[in-house]
């Protein structure tokens, strides 16, 4: 859980004072604001914990020089994939293209993850793949989805402990709308086998963006 800090008016005043007069003691800041040192203690604690101010014993407070934007960046990079991911929607590689299109509608998703027996990730199929298949003369009821999916090892994946920021960069770089959240099977043979444990989509990221903006994430 990440707390998105919103500074109070008094905390902003303290930062301005320390910026222009630092290093400065808590006692001196209190004097300038006509407040007691005890009243300021929680504000100073928040400002030092968040990294805006630094405190040195017997010297006082000084401004860390870290702009507010880089603090926002730090906050964003702390949000992990496991904090925002959705439940994955998977289909079997032997399922027909027709059944997968129906699943896409009923589950209201734009990307399906394809698994083989044992739940091992073998591919990904998206709206565009189905559109492409509908242009050719294929029997949607007979053709298995495994024939038109994008297959391993070309699947871009993410993991629970990866930052959402890192995963979002992968989506932009590879121009895909969703990433399967995976973990490695412990009993894998020579090749790494992946199990799908979640789904990260652009919608998850948009929702996170809104919540960060509202300061209630
Ligand atoms: P859409 O088809 O709705 O535009 P995408 O842009 O995500 O969705 O998919 C574009 C292509 O990339 C499709 O061929 C799809 O199979 C493939 N694709 C989708 N997600 C991934 C992924 N995570 N890794 C690799 N390829 C993917």
PDB file of C-alpha atoms and ligand atoms in Angstrom:
ATOM      1  CA  UNK A   1       0.000   0.000   0.000  1.00  0.00           C
ATOM      2  CA  UNK A   2       1.399   3.368  -0.985  1.00  0.00           C
ATOM      3  CA  UNK A   3       0.338   6.577   0.690  1.00  0.00           C
ATOM      4  CA  UNK A   4       0.159   9.546  -1.590  1.00  0.00           C
ATOM      5  CA  UNK A   5       1.213  12.474   0.568  1.00  0.00           C
ATOM      6  CA  UNK A   6      -0.665  15.739   0.339  1.00  0.00           C
ATOM      7  CA  UNK A   7       1.115  18.523   2.167  1.00  0.00           C
ATOM      8  CA  UNK A   8      -0.803  20.979   4.331  1.00  0.00           C
ATOM      9  CA  UNK A   9      -0.492  24.733   4.022  1.00  0.00           C
ATOM     10  CA  UNK A  10       1.677  24.834   7.151  1.00  0.00           C
ATOM     11  CA  UNK A  11       3.963  22.118   5.797  1.00  0.00           C
ATOM     12  CA  UNK A  12       4.381  24.130   2.592  1.00  0.00           C
ATOM     13  CA  UNK A  13       5.298  27.207   4.684  1.00  0.00           C
ATOM     14  CA  UNK A  14       7.898  25.192   6.573  1.00  0.00           C
ATOM     15  CA  UNK A  15       9.450  23.993   3.316  1.00  0.00           C
ATOM     16  CA  UNK A  16       9.646  27.586   2.053  1.00  0.00           C
ATOM     17  CA  UNK A  17      11.319  28.737   5.280  1.00  0.00           C
ATOM     18  CA  UNK A  18      13.859  25.911   5.231  1.00  0.00           C
ATOM     19  CA  UNK A  19      14.528  26.499   1.521  1.00  0.00           C
ATOM     20  CA  UNK A  20      15.417  30.126   2.081  1.00  0.00           C
ATOM     21  CA  UNK A  21      16.956  30.024   5.564  1.00  0.00           C
ATOM     22  CA  UNK A  22      18.236  26.468   6.078  1.00  0.00           C
ATOM     23  CA  UNK A  23      20.015  24.972   7.862  1.00  0.00           C
ATOM     24  CA  UNK A  24      17.649  26.110  10.556  1.00  0.00           C
ATOM     25  CA  UNK A  25      16.578  24.560  13.867  1.00  0.00           C
ATOM     26  CA  UNK A  26      13.046  23.452  14.689  1.00  0.00           C
ATOM     27  CA  UNK A  27      13.008  26.097  17.421  1.00  0.00           C
ATOM     28  CA  UNK A  28      13.796  28.854  14.899  1.00  0.00           C
ATOM     29  CA  UNK A  29      11.165  27.638  12.419  1.00  0.00           C
ATOM     30  CA  UNK A  30       8.601  27.612  15.231  1.00  0.00           C
ATOM     31  CA  UNK A  31       9.596  31.170  16.179  1.00  0.00           C
ATOM     32  CA  UNK A  32       9.100  32.410  12.610  1.00  0.00           C
ATOM     33  CA  UNK A  33       5.641  30.850  12.469  1.00  0.00           C
ATOM     34  CA  UNK A  34       4.661  31.989  15.966  1.00  0.00           C
ATOM     35  CA  UNK A  35       4.087  28.407  17.017  1.00  0.00           C
ATOM     36  CA  UNK A  36       5.662  26.124  19.586  1.00  0.00           C
ATOM     37  CA  UNK A  37       8.266  23.521  18.685  1.00  0.00           C
ATOM     38  CA  UNK A  38       5.912  20.807  19.948  1.00  0.00           C
ATOM     39  CA  UNK A  39       3.147  21.890  17.548  1.00  0.00           C
ATOM     40  CA  UNK A  40       5.515  21.620  14.614  1.00  0.00           C
ATOM     41  CA  UNK A  41       6.901  18.210  15.541  1.00  0.00           C
ATOM     42  CA  UNK A  42       4.414  16.120  13.464  1.00  0.00           C
ATOM     43  CA  UNK A  43       4.843  18.380  10.419  1.00  0.00           C
ATOM     44  CA  UNK A  44       8.615  18.151  10.600  1.00  0.00           C
ATOM     45  CA  UNK A  45       8.386  14.386  11.000  1.00  0.00           C
ATOM     46  CA  UNK A  46       6.248  14.081   7.842  1.00  0.00           C
ATOM     47  CA  UNK A  47       8.543  16.346   5.851  1.00  0.00           C
ATOM     48  CA  UNK A  48      11.683  14.445   6.850  1.00  0.00           C
ATOM     49  CA  UNK A  49      10.076  11.019   6.342  1.00  0.00           C
ATOM     50  CA  UNK A  50       8.923  11.979   2.871  1.00  0.00           C
ATOM     51  CA  UNK A  51      12.446  13.063   1.966  1.00  0.00           C
ATOM     52  CA  UNK A  52      11.719  16.757   1.315  1.00  0.00           C
ATOM     53  CA  UNK A  53      13.674  17.936   4.349  1.00  0.00           C
ATOM     54  CA  UNK A  54      16.716  16.417   5.948  1.00  0.00           C
ATOM     55  CA  UNK A  55      17.591  16.794   9.625  1.00  0.00           C
ATOM     56  CA  UNK A  56      21.101  16.821  11.073  1.00  0.00           C
ATOM     57  CA  UNK A  57      21.671  16.765  14.818  1.00  0.00           C
ATOM     58  CA  UNK A  58      22.949  20.094  16.144  1.00  0.00           C
ATOM     59  CA  UNK A  59      22.739  21.665  12.670  1.00  0.00           C
ATOM     60  CA  UNK A  60      19.041  21.680  11.974  1.00  0.00           C
ATOM     61  CA  UNK A  61      16.812  21.160   8.990  1.00  0.00           C
ATOM     62  CA  UNK A  62      17.795  21.724   5.407  1.00  0.00           C
ATOM     63  CA  UNK A  63      16.073  21.281   2.070  1.00  0.00           C
ATOM     64  CA  UNK A  64      16.939  18.023   0.309  1.00  0.00           C
ATOM     65  CA  UNK A  65      16.657  19.628  -3.111  1.00  0.00           C
ATOM     66  CA  UNK A  66      14.401  16.816  -4.211  1.00  0.00           C
ATOM     67  CA  UNK A  67      11.652  18.411  -6.305  1.00  0.00           C
ATOM     68  CA  UNK A  68       8.067  17.368  -5.617  1.00  0.00           C
ATOM     69  CA  UNK A  69       7.900  15.687  -9.046  1.00  0.00           C
ATOM     70  CA  UNK A  70      10.640  13.219  -8.174  1.00  0.00           C
ATOM     71  CA  UNK A  71       8.745  12.371  -4.984  1.00  0.00           C
ATOM     72  CA  UNK A  72       5.687  11.616  -7.120  1.00  0.00           C
ATOM     73  CA  UNK A  73       7.874   9.426  -9.333  1.00  0.00           C
ATOM     74  CA  UNK A  74       9.131   7.561  -6.252  1.00  0.00           C
ATOM     75  CA  UNK A  75       5.548   6.957  -5.166  1.00  0.00           C
ATOM     76  CA  UNK A  76       4.485   5.666  -8.575  1.00  0.00           C
ATOM     77  CA  UNK A  77       7.412   3.284  -8.775  1.00  0.00           C
ATOM     78  CA  UNK A  78       6.428   1.714  -5.448  1.00  0.00           C
ATOM     79  CA  UNK A  79       3.077   0.427  -6.730  1.00  0.00           C
ATOM     80  CA  UNK A  80       3.454  -3.234  -7.627  1.00  0.00           C
ATOM     81  CA  UNK A  81       1.654  -5.294 -10.245  1.00  0.00           C
ATOM     82  CA  UNK A  82       0.090  -7.452  -7.518  1.00  0.00           C
ATOM     83  CA  UNK A  83      -1.574  -4.316  -6.062  1.00  0.00           C
ATOM     84  CA  UNK A  84      -3.582  -3.527  -9.215  1.00  0.00           C
ATOM     85  CA  UNK A  85      -3.827  -6.693 -11.329  1.00  0.00           C
ATOM     86  CA  UNK A  86      -7.108  -8.356 -12.371  1.00  0.00           C
ATOM     87  CA  UNK A  87      -8.184 -11.979 -12.577  1.00  0.00           C
ATOM     88  CA  UNK A  88      -6.883 -13.613 -15.781  1.00  0.00           C
ATOM     89  CA  UNK A  89      -9.241 -14.934 -18.444  1.00  0.00           C
ATOM     90  CA  UNK A  90      -7.711 -18.060 -19.957  1.00  0.00           C
ATOM     91  CA  UNK A  91      -8.712 -20.430 -22.756  1.00  0.00           C
ATOM     92  CA  UNK A  92      -7.335 -23.801 -23.792  1.00  0.00           C
ATOM     93  CA  UNK A  93      -5.202 -23.919 -26.931  1.00  0.00           C
ATOM     94  CA  UNK A  94      -7.571 -26.543 -28.397  1.00  0.00           C
ATOM     95  CA  UNK A  95     -10.631 -24.290 -27.940  1.00  0.00           C
ATOM     96  CA  UNK A  96     -12.215 -23.119 -31.211  1.00  0.00           C
ATOM     97  CA  UNK A  97     -11.766 -19.554 -32.398  1.00  0.00           C
ATOM     98  CA  UNK A  98     -15.563 -19.207 -32.221  1.00  0.00           C
ATOM     99  CA  UNK A  99     -15.692 -20.199 -28.540  1.00  0.00           C
ATOM    100  CA  UNK A 100     -12.871 -17.809 -27.733  1.00  0.00           C
ATOM    101  CA  UNK A 101     -14.698 -14.918 -29.412  1.00  0.00           C
ATOM    102  CA  UNK A 102     -17.752 -15.760 -27.293  1.00  0.00           C
ATOM    103  CA  UNK A 103     -15.545 -15.827 -24.156  1.00  0.00           C
ATOM    104  CA  UNK A 104     -14.129 -12.436 -25.051  1.00  0.00           C
ATOM    105  CA  UNK A 105     -17.659 -11.004 -25.140  1.00  0.00           C
ATOM    106  CA  UNK A 106     -19.014 -12.761 -22.052  1.00  0.00           C
ATOM    107  CA  UNK A 107     -15.931 -11.944 -19.957  1.00  0.00           C
ATOM    108  CA  UNK A 108     -15.739  -8.425 -21.378  1.00  0.00           C
ATOM    109  CA  UNK A 109     -11.984  -8.483 -22.048  1.00  0.00           C
ATOM    110  CA  UNK A 110      -9.879  -7.624 -25.084  1.00  0.00           C
ATOM    111  CA  UNK A 111      -7.146 -10.190 -24.526  1.00  0.00           C
ATOM    112  CA  UNK A 112      -7.269 -13.897 -23.672  1.00  0.00           C
ATOM    113  CA  UNK A 113      -4.347 -15.914 -22.377  1.00  0.00           C
ATOM    114  CA  UNK A 114      -3.970 -19.337 -23.923  1.00  0.00           C
ATOM    115  CA  UNK A 115      -2.857 -22.312 -21.840  1.00  0.00           C
ATOM    116  CA  UNK A 116      -2.200 -25.960 -22.543  1.00  0.00           C
ATOM    117  CA  UNK A 117      -2.918 -28.904 -20.251  1.00  0.00           C
ATOM    118  CA  UNK A 118      -1.580 -28.215 -16.774  1.00  0.00           C
ATOM    119  CA  UNK A 119      -2.220 -24.476 -17.041  1.00  0.00           C
ATOM    120  CA  UNK A 120       1.078 -23.650 -18.767  1.00  0.00           C
ATOM    121  CA  UNK A 121       1.043 -20.361 -20.702  1.00  0.00           C
ATOM    122  CA  UNK A 122       1.464 -20.990 -24.440  1.00  0.00           C
ATOM    123  CA  UNK A 123       0.065 -17.859 -26.066  1.00  0.00           C
ATOM    124  CA  UNK A 124      -1.990 -14.687 -26.146  1.00  0.00           C
ATOM    125  CA  UNK A 125      -4.874 -13.801 -28.434  1.00  0.00           C
ATOM    126  CA  UNK A 126      -6.420 -10.370 -28.868  1.00  0.00           C
ATOM    127  CA  UNK A 127      -9.203  -8.653 -30.813  1.00  0.00           C
ATOM    128  CA  UNK A 128      -7.003  -7.943 -33.803  1.00  0.00           C
ATOM    129  CA  UNK A 129      -6.069 -11.629 -34.143  1.00  0.00           C
ATOM    130  CA  UNK A 130      -9.775 -12.513 -34.366  1.00  0.00           C
ATOM    131  CA  UNK A 131     -10.439  -9.770 -36.897  1.00  0.00           C
ATOM    132  CA  UNK A 132      -7.572 -11.095 -38.984  1.00  0.00           C
ATOM    133  CA  UNK A 133      -8.990 -14.628 -38.847  1.00  0.00           C
ATOM    134  CA  UNK A 134     -12.439 -13.408 -39.912  1.00  0.00           C
ATOM    135  CA  UNK A 135     -11.009 -11.951 -43.133  1.00  0.00           C
ATOM    136  CA  UNK A 136      -9.754 -15.340 -44.385  1.00  0.00           C
ATOM    137  CA  UNK A 137     -11.886 -18.328 -45.311  1.00  0.00           C
ATOM    138  CA  UNK A 138     -11.575 -20.236 -42.077  1.00  0.00           C
ATOM    139  CA  UNK A 139     -14.181 -22.242 -40.212  1.00  0.00           C
ATOM    140  CA  UNK A 140     -14.287 -20.450 -36.870  1.00  0.00           C
ATOM    141  CA  UNK A 141     -15.906 -23.491 -35.251  1.00  0.00           C
ATOM    142  CA  UNK A 142     -13.157 -25.854 -36.377  1.00  0.00           C
ATOM    143  CA  UNK A 143     -10.014 -23.784 -36.176  1.00  0.00           C
ATOM    144  CA  UNK A 144      -8.290 -24.055 -32.757  1.00  0.00           C
ATOM    145  CA  UNK A 145      -7.170 -20.781 -31.191  1.00  0.00           C
ATOM    146  CA  UNK A 146      -3.642 -22.192 -31.000  1.00  0.00           C
ATOM    147  CA  UNK A 147      -3.399 -21.649 -34.775  1.00  0.00           C
ATOM    148  CA  UNK A 148      -3.704 -17.891 -34.642  1.00  0.00           C
ATOM    149  CA  UNK A 149      -2.416 -16.848 -31.230  1.00  0.00           C
ATOM    150  CA  UNK A 150       0.865 -15.067 -30.618  1.00  0.00           C
ATOM    151  CA  UNK A 151       2.951 -17.796 -29.058  1.00  0.00           C
ATOM    152  CA  UNK A 152       5.714 -18.337 -26.554  1.00  0.00           C
ATOM    153  CA  UNK A 153       8.526 -17.348 -26.362  1.00  0.00           C
ATOM    154  CA  UNK A 154       7.273 -14.091 -27.902  1.00  0.00           C
ATOM    155  CA  UNK A 155       4.889 -13.283 -25.045  1.00  0.00           C
ATOM    156  CA  UNK A 156       5.644 -10.194 -23.008  1.00  0.00           C
ATOM    157  CA  UNK A 157       4.899 -10.975 -19.364  1.00  0.00           C
ATOM    158  CA  UNK A 158       5.017  -9.335 -15.964  1.00  0.00           C
ATOM    159  CA  UNK A 159       5.271 -10.584 -12.389  1.00  0.00           C
ATOM    160  CA  UNK A 160       3.614  -9.817  -9.054  1.00  0.00           C
ATOM    161  CA  UNK A 161       6.638  -8.007  -7.643  1.00  0.00           C
ATOM    162  CA  UNK A 162       7.383  -5.911 -10.721  1.00  0.00           C
ATOM    163  CA  UNK A 163       6.454  -2.237 -10.466  1.00  0.00           C
ATOM    164  CA  UNK A 164       3.408  -1.161 -12.465  1.00  0.00           C
ATOM    165  CA  UNK A 165       5.589   1.561 -13.942  1.00  0.00           C
ATOM    166  CA  UNK A 166       8.026  -1.025 -15.305  1.00  0.00           C
ATOM    167  CA  UNK A 167       5.147  -3.130 -16.705  1.00  0.00           C
ATOM    168  CA  UNK A 168       3.553  -0.055 -18.313  1.00  0.00           C
ATOM    169  CA  UNK A 169       6.840   0.703 -20.051  1.00  0.00           C
ATOM    170  CA  UNK A 170       6.800  -2.813 -21.542  1.00  0.00           C
ATOM    171  CA  UNK A 171       3.238  -2.267 -22.831  1.00  0.00           C
ATOM    172  CA  UNK A 172       4.240   0.962 -24.555  1.00  0.00           C
ATOM    173  CA  UNK A 173       7.457  -0.462 -25.967  1.00  0.00           C
ATOM    174  CA  UNK A 174       5.823  -3.621 -27.371  1.00  0.00           C
ATOM    175  CA  UNK A 175       2.519  -1.940 -28.291  1.00  0.00           C
ATOM    176  CA  UNK A 176       0.261  -4.387 -26.436  1.00  0.00           C
ATOM    177  CA  UNK A 177      -2.811  -3.733 -24.286  1.00  0.00           C
ATOM    178  CA  UNK A 178      -2.367  -6.473 -21.692  1.00  0.00           C
ATOM    179  CA  UNK A 179       0.313  -8.548 -20.016  1.00  0.00           C
ATOM    180  CA  UNK A 180      -0.155 -11.915 -18.346  1.00  0.00           C
ATOM    181  CA  UNK A 181       1.063 -11.887 -14.743  1.00  0.00           C
ATOM    182  CA  UNK A 182       3.076 -15.087 -14.433  1.00  0.00           C
ATOM    183  CA  UNK A 183       5.095 -17.175 -12.043  1.00  0.00           C
ATOM    184  CA  UNK A 184       7.602 -19.870 -12.931  1.00  0.00           C
ATOM    185  CA  UNK A 185       6.550 -23.455 -12.303  1.00  0.00           C
ATOM    186  CA  UNK A 186       8.854 -24.900  -9.674  1.00  0.00           C
ATOM    187  CA  UNK A 187       8.898 -28.320 -11.339  1.00  0.00           C
ATOM    188  CA  UNK A 188       9.948 -27.012 -14.750  1.00  0.00           C
ATOM    189  CA  UNK A 189      12.156 -29.168 -16.976  1.00  0.00           C
ATOM    190  CA  UNK A 190      14.827 -27.761 -19.239  1.00  0.00           C
ATOM    191  CA  UNK A 191      12.561 -24.996 -20.559  1.00  0.00           C
ATOM    192  CA  UNK A 192      11.048 -22.383 -18.269  1.00  0.00           C
ATOM    193  CA  UNK A 193       7.309 -23.002 -17.907  1.00  0.00           C
ATOM    194  CA  UNK A 194       5.037 -20.192 -16.827  1.00  0.00           C
ATOM    195  CA  UNK A 195       1.739 -20.274 -14.967  1.00  0.00           C
ATOM    196  CA  UNK A 196      -0.736 -17.412 -15.417  1.00  0.00           C
ATOM    197  CA  UNK A 197      -1.777 -15.855 -12.092  1.00  0.00           C
ATOM    198  CA  UNK A 198      -3.213 -12.521 -13.224  1.00  0.00           C
ATOM    199  CA  UNK A 199      -3.841  -9.959 -15.920  1.00  0.00           C
ATOM    200  CA  UNK A 200      -2.488  -6.429 -16.142  1.00  0.00           C
ATOM    201  CA  UNK A 201      -4.229  -4.173 -18.644  1.00  0.00           C
ATOM    202  CA  UNK A 202      -4.225  -0.539 -19.663  1.00  0.00           C
ATOM    203  CA  UNK A 203      -7.495  -0.232 -17.730  1.00  0.00           C
ATOM    204  CA  UNK A 204      -5.741  -1.212 -14.487  1.00  0.00           C
ATOM    205  CA  UNK A 205      -3.193   1.503 -15.135  1.00  0.00           C
ATOM    206  CA  UNK A 206      -5.820   4.115 -15.989  1.00  0.00           C
ATOM    207  CA  UNK A 207      -7.651   3.267 -12.746  1.00  0.00           C
ATOM    208  CA  UNK A 208      -4.418   3.617 -10.758  1.00  0.00           C
ATOM    209  CA  UNK A 209      -3.750   6.965 -12.423  1.00  0.00           C
ATOM    210  CA  UNK A 210      -7.183   8.253 -11.377  1.00  0.00           C
ATOM    211  CA  UNK A 211      -6.726   7.023  -7.803  1.00  0.00           C
ATOM    212  CA  UNK A 212      -3.295   8.626  -7.511  1.00  0.00           C
ATOM    213  CA  UNK A 213      -4.795  11.862  -8.798  1.00  0.00           C
ATOM    214  CA  UNK A 214      -7.517  11.723  -6.191  1.00  0.00           C
ATOM    215  CA  UNK A 215      -4.942  11.115  -3.492  1.00  0.00           C
ATOM    216  CA  UNK A 216      -6.831   8.163  -2.057  1.00  0.00           C
ATOM    217  CA  UNK A 217      -4.785   5.252  -3.285  1.00  0.00           C
TER     218      UNK A 217
HETATM  219  P1  LIG B   1      -5.675  -5.444 -30.034  1.00  0.00           P
HETATM  220  O1  LIG B   1      -5.758  -6.672 -30.865  1.00  0.00           O
HETATM  221  O2  LIG B   1      -6.967  -5.195 -29.308  1.00  0.00           O
HETATM  222  O3  LIG B   1      -5.154  -4.255 -30.764  1.00  0.00           O
HETATM  223  P2  LIG B   1      -3.068  -5.686 -28.753  1.00  0.00           P
HETATM  224  O4  LIG B   1      -2.597  -4.382 -29.309  1.00  0.00           O
HETATM  225  O5  LIG B   1      -2.733  -5.989 -27.323  1.00  0.00           O
HETATM  226  O6  LIG B   1      -4.645  -5.811 -28.848  1.00  0.00           O
HETATM  227  O7  LIG B   1      -2.511  -6.877 -29.619  1.00  0.00           O
HETATM  228  C1  LIG B   1      -1.798  -6.697 -30.802  1.00  0.00           C
HETATM  229  C2  LIG B   1      -1.030  -7.980 -31.160  1.00  0.00           C
HETATM  230  O8  LIG B   1      -0.098  -8.294 -30.120  1.00  0.00           O
HETATM  231  C3  LIG B   1      -1.892  -9.231 -31.327  1.00  0.00           C
HETATM  232  O9  LIG B   1      -1.412  -9.984 -32.410  1.00  0.00           O
HETATM  233  C4  LIG B   1      -1.700 -10.006 -30.013  1.00  0.00           C
HETATM  234  O10 LIG B   1      -1.752 -11.420 -30.194  1.00  0.00           O
HETATM  235  C5  LIG B   1      -0.322  -9.585 -29.578  1.00  0.00           C
HETATM  236  N1  LIG B   1      -0.203  -9.475 -28.108  1.00  0.00           N
HETATM  237  C6  LIG B   1      -1.116  -9.018 -27.238  1.00  0.00           C
HETATM  238  N2  LIG B   1      -0.642  -9.053 -25.958  1.00  0.00           N
HETATM  239  C7  LIG B   1       0.603  -9.557 -26.045  1.00  0.00           C
HETATM  240  C8  LIG B   1       1.639  -9.866 -25.075  1.00  0.00           C
HETATM  241  N3  LIG B   1       1.467  -9.623 -23.771  1.00  0.00           N
HETATM  242  N4  LIG B   1       2.809 -10.373 -25.528  1.00  0.00           N
HETATM  243  C9  LIG B   1       2.992 -10.595 -26.852  1.00  0.00           C
HETATM  244  N5  LIG B   1       2.085 -10.344 -27.800  1.00  0.00           N
HETATM  245  C10 LIG B   1       0.894  -9.835 -27.412  1.00  0.00           C
END
